[in-house]
Structures are given as C-alpha cells and as structure tokens.
PDB file of N, CA and C in Angstrom:
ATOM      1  N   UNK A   1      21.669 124.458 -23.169  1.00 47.00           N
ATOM      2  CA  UNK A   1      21.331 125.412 -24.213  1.00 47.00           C
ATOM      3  C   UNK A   1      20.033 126.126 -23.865  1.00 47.00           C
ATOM      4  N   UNK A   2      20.045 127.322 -24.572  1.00 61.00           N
ATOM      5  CA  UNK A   2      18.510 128.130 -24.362  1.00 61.00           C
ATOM      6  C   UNK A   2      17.344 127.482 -24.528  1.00 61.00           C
ATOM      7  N   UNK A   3      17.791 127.008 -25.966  1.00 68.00           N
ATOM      8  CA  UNK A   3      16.527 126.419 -26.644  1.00 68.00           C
ATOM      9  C   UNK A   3      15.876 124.959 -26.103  1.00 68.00           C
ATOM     10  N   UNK A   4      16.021 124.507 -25.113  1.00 86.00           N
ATOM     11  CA  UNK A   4      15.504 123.312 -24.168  1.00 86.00           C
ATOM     12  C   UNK A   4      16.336 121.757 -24.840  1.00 86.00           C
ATOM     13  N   UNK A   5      17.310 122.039 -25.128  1.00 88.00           N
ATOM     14  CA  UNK A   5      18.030 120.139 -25.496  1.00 88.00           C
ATOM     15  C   UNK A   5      19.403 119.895 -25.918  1.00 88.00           C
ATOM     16  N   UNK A   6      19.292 118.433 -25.217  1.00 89.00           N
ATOM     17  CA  UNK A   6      21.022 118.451 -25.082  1.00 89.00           C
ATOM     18  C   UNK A   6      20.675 117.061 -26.477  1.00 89.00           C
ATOM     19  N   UNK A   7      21.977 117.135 -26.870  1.00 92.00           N
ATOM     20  CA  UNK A   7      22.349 116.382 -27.728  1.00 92.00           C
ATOM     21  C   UNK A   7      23.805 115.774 -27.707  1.00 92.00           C
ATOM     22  N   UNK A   8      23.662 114.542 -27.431  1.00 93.00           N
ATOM     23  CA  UNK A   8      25.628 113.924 -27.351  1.00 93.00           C
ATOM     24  C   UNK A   8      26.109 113.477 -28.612  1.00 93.00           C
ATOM     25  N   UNK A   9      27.019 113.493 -29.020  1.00 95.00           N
ATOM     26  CA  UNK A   9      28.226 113.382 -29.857  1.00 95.00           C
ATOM     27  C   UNK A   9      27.149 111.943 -30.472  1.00 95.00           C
ATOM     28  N   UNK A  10      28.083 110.932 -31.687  1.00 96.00           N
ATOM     29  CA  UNK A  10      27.892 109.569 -31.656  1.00 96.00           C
ATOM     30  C   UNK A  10      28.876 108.893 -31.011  1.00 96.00           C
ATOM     31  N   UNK A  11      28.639 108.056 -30.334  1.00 94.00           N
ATOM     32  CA  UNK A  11      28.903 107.202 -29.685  1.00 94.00           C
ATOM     33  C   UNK A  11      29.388 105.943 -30.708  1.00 94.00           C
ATOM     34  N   UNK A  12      30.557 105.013 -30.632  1.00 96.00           N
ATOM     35  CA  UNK A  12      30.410 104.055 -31.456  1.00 96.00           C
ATOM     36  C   UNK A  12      31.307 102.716 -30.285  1.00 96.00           C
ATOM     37  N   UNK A  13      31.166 103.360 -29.208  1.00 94.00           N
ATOM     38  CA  UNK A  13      31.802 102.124 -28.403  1.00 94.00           C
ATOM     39  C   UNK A  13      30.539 101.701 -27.569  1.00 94.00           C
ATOM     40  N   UNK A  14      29.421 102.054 -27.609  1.00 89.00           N
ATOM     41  CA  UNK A  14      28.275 101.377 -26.696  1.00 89.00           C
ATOM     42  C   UNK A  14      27.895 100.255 -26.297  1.00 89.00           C
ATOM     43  N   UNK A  15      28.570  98.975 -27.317  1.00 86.00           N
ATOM     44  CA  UNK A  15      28.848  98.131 -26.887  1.00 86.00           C
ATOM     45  C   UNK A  15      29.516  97.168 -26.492  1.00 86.00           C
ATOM     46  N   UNK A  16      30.762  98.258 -26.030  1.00 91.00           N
ATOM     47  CA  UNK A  16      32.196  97.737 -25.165  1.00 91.00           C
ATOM     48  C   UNK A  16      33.318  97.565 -25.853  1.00 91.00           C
ATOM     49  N   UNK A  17      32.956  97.649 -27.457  1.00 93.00           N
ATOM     50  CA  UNK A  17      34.028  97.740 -28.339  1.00 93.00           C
ATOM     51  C   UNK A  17      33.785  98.806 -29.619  1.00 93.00           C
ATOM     52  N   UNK A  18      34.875  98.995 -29.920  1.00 95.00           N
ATOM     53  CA  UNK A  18      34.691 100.098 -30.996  1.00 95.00           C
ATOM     54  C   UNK A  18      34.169  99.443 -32.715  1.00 95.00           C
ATOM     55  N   UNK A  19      33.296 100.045 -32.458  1.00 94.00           N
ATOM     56  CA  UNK A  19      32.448  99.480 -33.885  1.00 94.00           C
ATOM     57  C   UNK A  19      32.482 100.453 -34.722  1.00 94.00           C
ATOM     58  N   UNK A  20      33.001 100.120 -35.858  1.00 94.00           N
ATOM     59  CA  UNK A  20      32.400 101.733 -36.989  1.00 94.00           C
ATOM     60  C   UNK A  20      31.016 101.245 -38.105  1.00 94.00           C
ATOM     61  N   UNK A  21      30.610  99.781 -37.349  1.00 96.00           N
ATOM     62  CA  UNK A  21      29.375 100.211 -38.136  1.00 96.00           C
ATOM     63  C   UNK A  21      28.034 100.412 -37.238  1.00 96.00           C
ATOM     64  N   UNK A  22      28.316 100.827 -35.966  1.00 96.00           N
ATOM     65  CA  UNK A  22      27.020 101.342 -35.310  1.00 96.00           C
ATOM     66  C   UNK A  22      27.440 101.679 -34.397  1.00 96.00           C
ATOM     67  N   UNK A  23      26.424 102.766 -34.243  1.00 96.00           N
ATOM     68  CA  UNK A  23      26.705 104.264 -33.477  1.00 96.00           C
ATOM     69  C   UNK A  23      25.333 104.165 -32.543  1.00 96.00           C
ATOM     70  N   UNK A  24      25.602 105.293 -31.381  1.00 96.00           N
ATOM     71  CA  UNK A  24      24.423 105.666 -30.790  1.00 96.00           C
ATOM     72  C   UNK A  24      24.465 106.857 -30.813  1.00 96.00           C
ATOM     73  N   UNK A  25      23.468 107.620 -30.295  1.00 94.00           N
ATOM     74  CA  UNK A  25      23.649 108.636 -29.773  1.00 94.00           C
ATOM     75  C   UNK A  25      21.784 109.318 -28.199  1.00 94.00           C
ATOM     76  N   UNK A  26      22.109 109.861 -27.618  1.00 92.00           N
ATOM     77  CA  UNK A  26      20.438 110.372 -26.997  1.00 92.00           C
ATOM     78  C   UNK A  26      20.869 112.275 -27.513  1.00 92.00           C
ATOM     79  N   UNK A  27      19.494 112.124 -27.367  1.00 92.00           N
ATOM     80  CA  UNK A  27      18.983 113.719 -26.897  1.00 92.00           C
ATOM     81  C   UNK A  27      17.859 113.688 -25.691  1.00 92.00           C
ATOM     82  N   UNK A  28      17.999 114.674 -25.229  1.00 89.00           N
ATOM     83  CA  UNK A  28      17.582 115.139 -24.127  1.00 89.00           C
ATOM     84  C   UNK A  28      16.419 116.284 -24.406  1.00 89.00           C
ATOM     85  N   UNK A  29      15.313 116.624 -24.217  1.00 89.00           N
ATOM     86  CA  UNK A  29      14.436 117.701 -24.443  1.00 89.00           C
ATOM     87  C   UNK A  29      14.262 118.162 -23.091  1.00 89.00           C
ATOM     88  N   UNK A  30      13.674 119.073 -22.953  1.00 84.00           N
ATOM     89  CA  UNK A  30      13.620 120.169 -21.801  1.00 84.00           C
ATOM     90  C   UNK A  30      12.057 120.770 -21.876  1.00 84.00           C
ATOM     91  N   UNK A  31      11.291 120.541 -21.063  1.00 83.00           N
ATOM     92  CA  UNK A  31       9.989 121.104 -21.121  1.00 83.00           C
ATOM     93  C   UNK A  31       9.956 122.596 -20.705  1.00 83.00           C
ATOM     94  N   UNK A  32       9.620 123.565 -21.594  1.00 82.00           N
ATOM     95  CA  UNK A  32       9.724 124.843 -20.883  1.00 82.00           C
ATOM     96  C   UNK A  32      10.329 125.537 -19.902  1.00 82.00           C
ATOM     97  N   UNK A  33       9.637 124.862 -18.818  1.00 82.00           N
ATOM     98  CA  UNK A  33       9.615 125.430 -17.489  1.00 82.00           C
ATOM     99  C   UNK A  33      10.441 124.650 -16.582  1.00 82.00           C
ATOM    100  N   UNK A  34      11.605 123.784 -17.369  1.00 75.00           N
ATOM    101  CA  UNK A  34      12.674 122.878 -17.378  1.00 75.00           C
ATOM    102  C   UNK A  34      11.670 122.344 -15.594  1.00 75.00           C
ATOM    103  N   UNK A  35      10.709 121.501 -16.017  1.00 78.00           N
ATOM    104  CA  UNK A  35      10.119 120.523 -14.722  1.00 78.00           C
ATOM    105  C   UNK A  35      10.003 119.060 -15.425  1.00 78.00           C
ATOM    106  N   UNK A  36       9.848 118.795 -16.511  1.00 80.00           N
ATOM    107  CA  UNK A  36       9.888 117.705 -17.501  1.00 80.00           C
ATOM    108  C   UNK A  36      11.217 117.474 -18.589  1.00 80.00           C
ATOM    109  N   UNK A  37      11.304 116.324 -18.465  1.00 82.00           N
ATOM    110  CA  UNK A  37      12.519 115.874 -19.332  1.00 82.00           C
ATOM    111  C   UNK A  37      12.022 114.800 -20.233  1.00 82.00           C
ATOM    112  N   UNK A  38      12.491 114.632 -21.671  1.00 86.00           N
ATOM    113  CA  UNK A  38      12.103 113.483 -22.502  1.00 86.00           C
ATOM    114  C   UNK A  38      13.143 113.152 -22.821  1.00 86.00           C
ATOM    115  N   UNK A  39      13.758 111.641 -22.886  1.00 87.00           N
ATOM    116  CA  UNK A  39      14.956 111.199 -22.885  1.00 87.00           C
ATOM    117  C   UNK A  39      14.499 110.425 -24.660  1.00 87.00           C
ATOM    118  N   UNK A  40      15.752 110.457 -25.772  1.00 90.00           N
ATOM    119  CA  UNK A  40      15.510 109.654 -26.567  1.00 90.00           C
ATOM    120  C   UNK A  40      16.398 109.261 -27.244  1.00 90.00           C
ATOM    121  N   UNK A  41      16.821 108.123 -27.599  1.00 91.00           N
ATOM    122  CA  UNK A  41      18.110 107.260 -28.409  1.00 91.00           C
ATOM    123  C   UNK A  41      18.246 106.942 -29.909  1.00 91.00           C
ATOM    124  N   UNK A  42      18.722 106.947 -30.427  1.00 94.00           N
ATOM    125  CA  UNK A  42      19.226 107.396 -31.933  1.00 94.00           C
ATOM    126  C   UNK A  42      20.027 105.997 -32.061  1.00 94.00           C
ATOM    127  N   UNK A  43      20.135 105.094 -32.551  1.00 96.00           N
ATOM    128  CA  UNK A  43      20.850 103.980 -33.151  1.00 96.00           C
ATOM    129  C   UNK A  43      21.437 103.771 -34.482  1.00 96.00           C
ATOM    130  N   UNK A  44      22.127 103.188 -34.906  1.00 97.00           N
ATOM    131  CA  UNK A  44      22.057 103.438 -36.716  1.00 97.00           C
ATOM    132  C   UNK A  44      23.213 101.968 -36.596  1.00 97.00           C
ATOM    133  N   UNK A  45      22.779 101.123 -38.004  1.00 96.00           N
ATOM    134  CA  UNK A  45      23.615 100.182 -38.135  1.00 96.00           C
ATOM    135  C   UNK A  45      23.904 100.364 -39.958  1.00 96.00           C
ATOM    136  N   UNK A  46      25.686 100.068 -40.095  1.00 97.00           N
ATOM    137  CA  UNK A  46      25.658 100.325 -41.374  1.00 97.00           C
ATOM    138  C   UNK A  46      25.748  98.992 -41.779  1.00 97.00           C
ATOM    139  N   UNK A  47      24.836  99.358 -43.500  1.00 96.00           N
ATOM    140  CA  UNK A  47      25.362  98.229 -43.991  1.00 96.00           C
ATOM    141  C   UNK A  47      26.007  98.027 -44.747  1.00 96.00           C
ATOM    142  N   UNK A  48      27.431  99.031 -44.893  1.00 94.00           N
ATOM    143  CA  UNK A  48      28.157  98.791 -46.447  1.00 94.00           C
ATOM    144  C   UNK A  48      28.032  99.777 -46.931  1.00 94.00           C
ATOM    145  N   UNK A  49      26.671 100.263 -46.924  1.00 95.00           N
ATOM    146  CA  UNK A  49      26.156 100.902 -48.040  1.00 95.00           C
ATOM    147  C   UNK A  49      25.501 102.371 -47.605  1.00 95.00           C
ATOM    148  N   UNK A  50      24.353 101.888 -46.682  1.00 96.00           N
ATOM    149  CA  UNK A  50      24.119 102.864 -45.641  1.00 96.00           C
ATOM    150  C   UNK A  50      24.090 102.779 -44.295  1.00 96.00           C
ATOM    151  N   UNK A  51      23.325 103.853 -43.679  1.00 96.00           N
ATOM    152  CA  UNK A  51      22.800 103.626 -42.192  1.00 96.00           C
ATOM    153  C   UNK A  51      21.393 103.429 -42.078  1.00 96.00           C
ATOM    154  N   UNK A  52      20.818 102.129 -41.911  1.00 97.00           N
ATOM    155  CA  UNK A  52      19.843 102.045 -41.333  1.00 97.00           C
ATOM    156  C   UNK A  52      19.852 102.424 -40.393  1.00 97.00           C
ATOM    157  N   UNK A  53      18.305 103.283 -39.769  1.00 97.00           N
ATOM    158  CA  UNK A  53      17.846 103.902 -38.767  1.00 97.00           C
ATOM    159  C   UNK A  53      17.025 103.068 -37.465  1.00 97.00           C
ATOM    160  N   UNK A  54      17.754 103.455 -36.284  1.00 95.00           N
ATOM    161  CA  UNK A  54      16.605 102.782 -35.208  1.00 95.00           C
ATOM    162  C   UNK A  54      17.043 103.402 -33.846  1.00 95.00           C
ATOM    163  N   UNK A  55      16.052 102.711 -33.017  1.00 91.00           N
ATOM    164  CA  UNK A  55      17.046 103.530 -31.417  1.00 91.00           C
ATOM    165  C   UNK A  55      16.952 102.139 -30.814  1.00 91.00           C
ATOM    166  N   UNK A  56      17.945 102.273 -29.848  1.00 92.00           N
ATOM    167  CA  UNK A  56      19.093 101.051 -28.959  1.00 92.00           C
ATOM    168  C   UNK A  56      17.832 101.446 -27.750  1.00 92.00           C
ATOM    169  N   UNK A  57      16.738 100.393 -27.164  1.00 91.00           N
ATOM    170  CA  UNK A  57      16.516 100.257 -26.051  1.00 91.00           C
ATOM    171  C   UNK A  57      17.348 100.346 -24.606  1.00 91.00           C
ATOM    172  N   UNK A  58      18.328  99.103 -24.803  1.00 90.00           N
ATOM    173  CA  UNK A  58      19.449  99.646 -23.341  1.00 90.00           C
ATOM    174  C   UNK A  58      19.874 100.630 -23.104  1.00 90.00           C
ATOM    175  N   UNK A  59      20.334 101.745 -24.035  1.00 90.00           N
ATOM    176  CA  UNK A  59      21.057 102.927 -23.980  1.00 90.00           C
ATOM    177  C   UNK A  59      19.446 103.761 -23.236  1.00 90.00           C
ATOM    178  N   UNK A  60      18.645 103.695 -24.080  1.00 88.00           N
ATOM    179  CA  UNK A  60      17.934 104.742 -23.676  1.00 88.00           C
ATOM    180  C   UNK A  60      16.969 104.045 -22.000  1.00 88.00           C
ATOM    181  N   UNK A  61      17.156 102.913 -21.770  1.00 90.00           N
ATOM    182  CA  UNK A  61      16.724 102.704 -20.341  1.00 90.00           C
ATOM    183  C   UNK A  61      17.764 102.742 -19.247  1.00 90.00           C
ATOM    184  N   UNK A  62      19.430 102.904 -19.770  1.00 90.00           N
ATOM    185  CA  UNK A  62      20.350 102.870 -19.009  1.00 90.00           C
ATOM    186  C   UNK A  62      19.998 104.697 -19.024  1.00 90.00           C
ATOM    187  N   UNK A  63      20.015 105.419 -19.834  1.00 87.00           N
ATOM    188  CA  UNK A  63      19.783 107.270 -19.769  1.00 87.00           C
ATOM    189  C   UNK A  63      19.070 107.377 -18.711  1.00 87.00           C
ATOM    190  N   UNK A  64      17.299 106.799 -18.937  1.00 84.00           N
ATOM    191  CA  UNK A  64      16.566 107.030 -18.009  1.00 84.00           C
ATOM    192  C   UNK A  64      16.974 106.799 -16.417  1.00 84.00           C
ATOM    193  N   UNK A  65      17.195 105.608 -16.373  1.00 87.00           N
ATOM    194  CA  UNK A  65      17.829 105.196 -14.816  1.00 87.00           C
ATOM    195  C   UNK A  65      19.173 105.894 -14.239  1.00 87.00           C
ATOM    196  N   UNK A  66      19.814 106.411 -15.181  1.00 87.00           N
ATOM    197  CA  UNK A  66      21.008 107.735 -14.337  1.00 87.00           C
ATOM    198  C   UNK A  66      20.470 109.064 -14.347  1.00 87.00           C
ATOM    199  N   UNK A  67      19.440 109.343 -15.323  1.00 82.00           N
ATOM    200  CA  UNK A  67      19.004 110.683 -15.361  1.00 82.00           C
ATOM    201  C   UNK A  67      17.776 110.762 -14.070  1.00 82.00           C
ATOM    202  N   UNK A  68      17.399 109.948 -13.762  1.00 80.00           N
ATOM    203  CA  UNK A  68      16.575 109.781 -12.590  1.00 80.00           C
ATOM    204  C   UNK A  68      17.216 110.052 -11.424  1.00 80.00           C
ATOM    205  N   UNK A  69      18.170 109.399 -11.373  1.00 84.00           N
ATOM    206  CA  UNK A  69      18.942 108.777 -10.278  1.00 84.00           C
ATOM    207  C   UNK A  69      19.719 110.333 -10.044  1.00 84.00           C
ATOM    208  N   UNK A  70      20.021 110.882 -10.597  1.00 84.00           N
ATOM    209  CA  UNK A  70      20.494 112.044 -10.865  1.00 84.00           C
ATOM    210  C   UNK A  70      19.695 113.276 -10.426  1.00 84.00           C
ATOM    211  N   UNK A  71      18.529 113.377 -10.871  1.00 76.00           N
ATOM    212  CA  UNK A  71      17.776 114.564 -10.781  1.00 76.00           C
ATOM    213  C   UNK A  71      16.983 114.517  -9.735  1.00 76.00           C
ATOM    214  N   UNK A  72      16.295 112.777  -9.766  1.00 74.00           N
ATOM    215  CA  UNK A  72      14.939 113.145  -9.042  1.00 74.00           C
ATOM    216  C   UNK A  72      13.979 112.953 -10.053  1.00 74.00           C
ATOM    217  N   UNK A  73      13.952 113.335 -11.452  1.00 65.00           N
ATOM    218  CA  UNK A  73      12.820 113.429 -12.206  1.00 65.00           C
ATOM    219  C   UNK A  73      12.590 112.814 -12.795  1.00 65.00           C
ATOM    220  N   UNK A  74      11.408 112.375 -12.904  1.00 62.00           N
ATOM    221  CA  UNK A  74      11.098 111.371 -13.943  1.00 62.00           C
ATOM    222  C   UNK A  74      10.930 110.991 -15.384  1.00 62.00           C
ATOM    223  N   UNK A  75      11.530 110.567 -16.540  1.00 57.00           N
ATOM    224  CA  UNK A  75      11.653 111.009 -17.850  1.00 57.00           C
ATOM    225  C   UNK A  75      10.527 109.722 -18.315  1.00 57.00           C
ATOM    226  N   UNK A  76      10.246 110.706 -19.605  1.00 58.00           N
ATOM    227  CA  UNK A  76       9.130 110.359 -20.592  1.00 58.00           C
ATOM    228  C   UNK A  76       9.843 109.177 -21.692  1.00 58.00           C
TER     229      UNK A  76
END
C-alpha cells in the first residue's frame, strides 16, 4: 500500500488447529523511505463474552525471523 503497512487477515489456526476463540493477526509498518520495517502481533482470546486483548510472542518472533531471512532487514 501507499500509505507504508501491511496488515493480514485473522488468523485462527496459529496454533495448528482451528480455534474460534483466538485469533492472531501482524501488521507490518514501513518507514518512509521503506529502509525500516516494524513488525507487530495482535492476539485476542475470547471469553464467551468478549475478546480480551494481547499479542502472541511466537508469531511475532517467527514474523521477525522470515521477514529477515527474506529481506535482509532488520525489524524493530
């Protein structure tokens, strides 16, 4: 996109099975001068009732280590 960030769908199989009460999701930011990347993970667990809010560590250190591995660049 123009505006510097990617954003993926939710995710609700992240942890190998299909869960409908927790989701993931990352976004991706774009520094200007697209030379910097900030990687960040979105988690949510329901309880019934609502979605508590949080972000999934593995997801967002498994992002970093393919988005590296990928580019070259190093994410924030």
């Amino acid at each position: 996109k123009e505006n510097g960030y990617i954003r993926t769908a939710w995710l609700y199989t992240w942890t190998g099975e299909l869960r409908k009460d927790y989701r993931v999701r990352a976004t991706i930011k774009f520094s200007q001068d697209r030379s910097k990347i900030e990687v960040k993970s979105e988690a949510n667990y329901y309880t019934g009732k609502d979605w508590m809010i949080g972000s999934d560590t593995a997801l967002l250190e498994t992002l970093k280590a393919d988005i590296t591995e990928i580019t070259g660049q190093v994410t924030k």
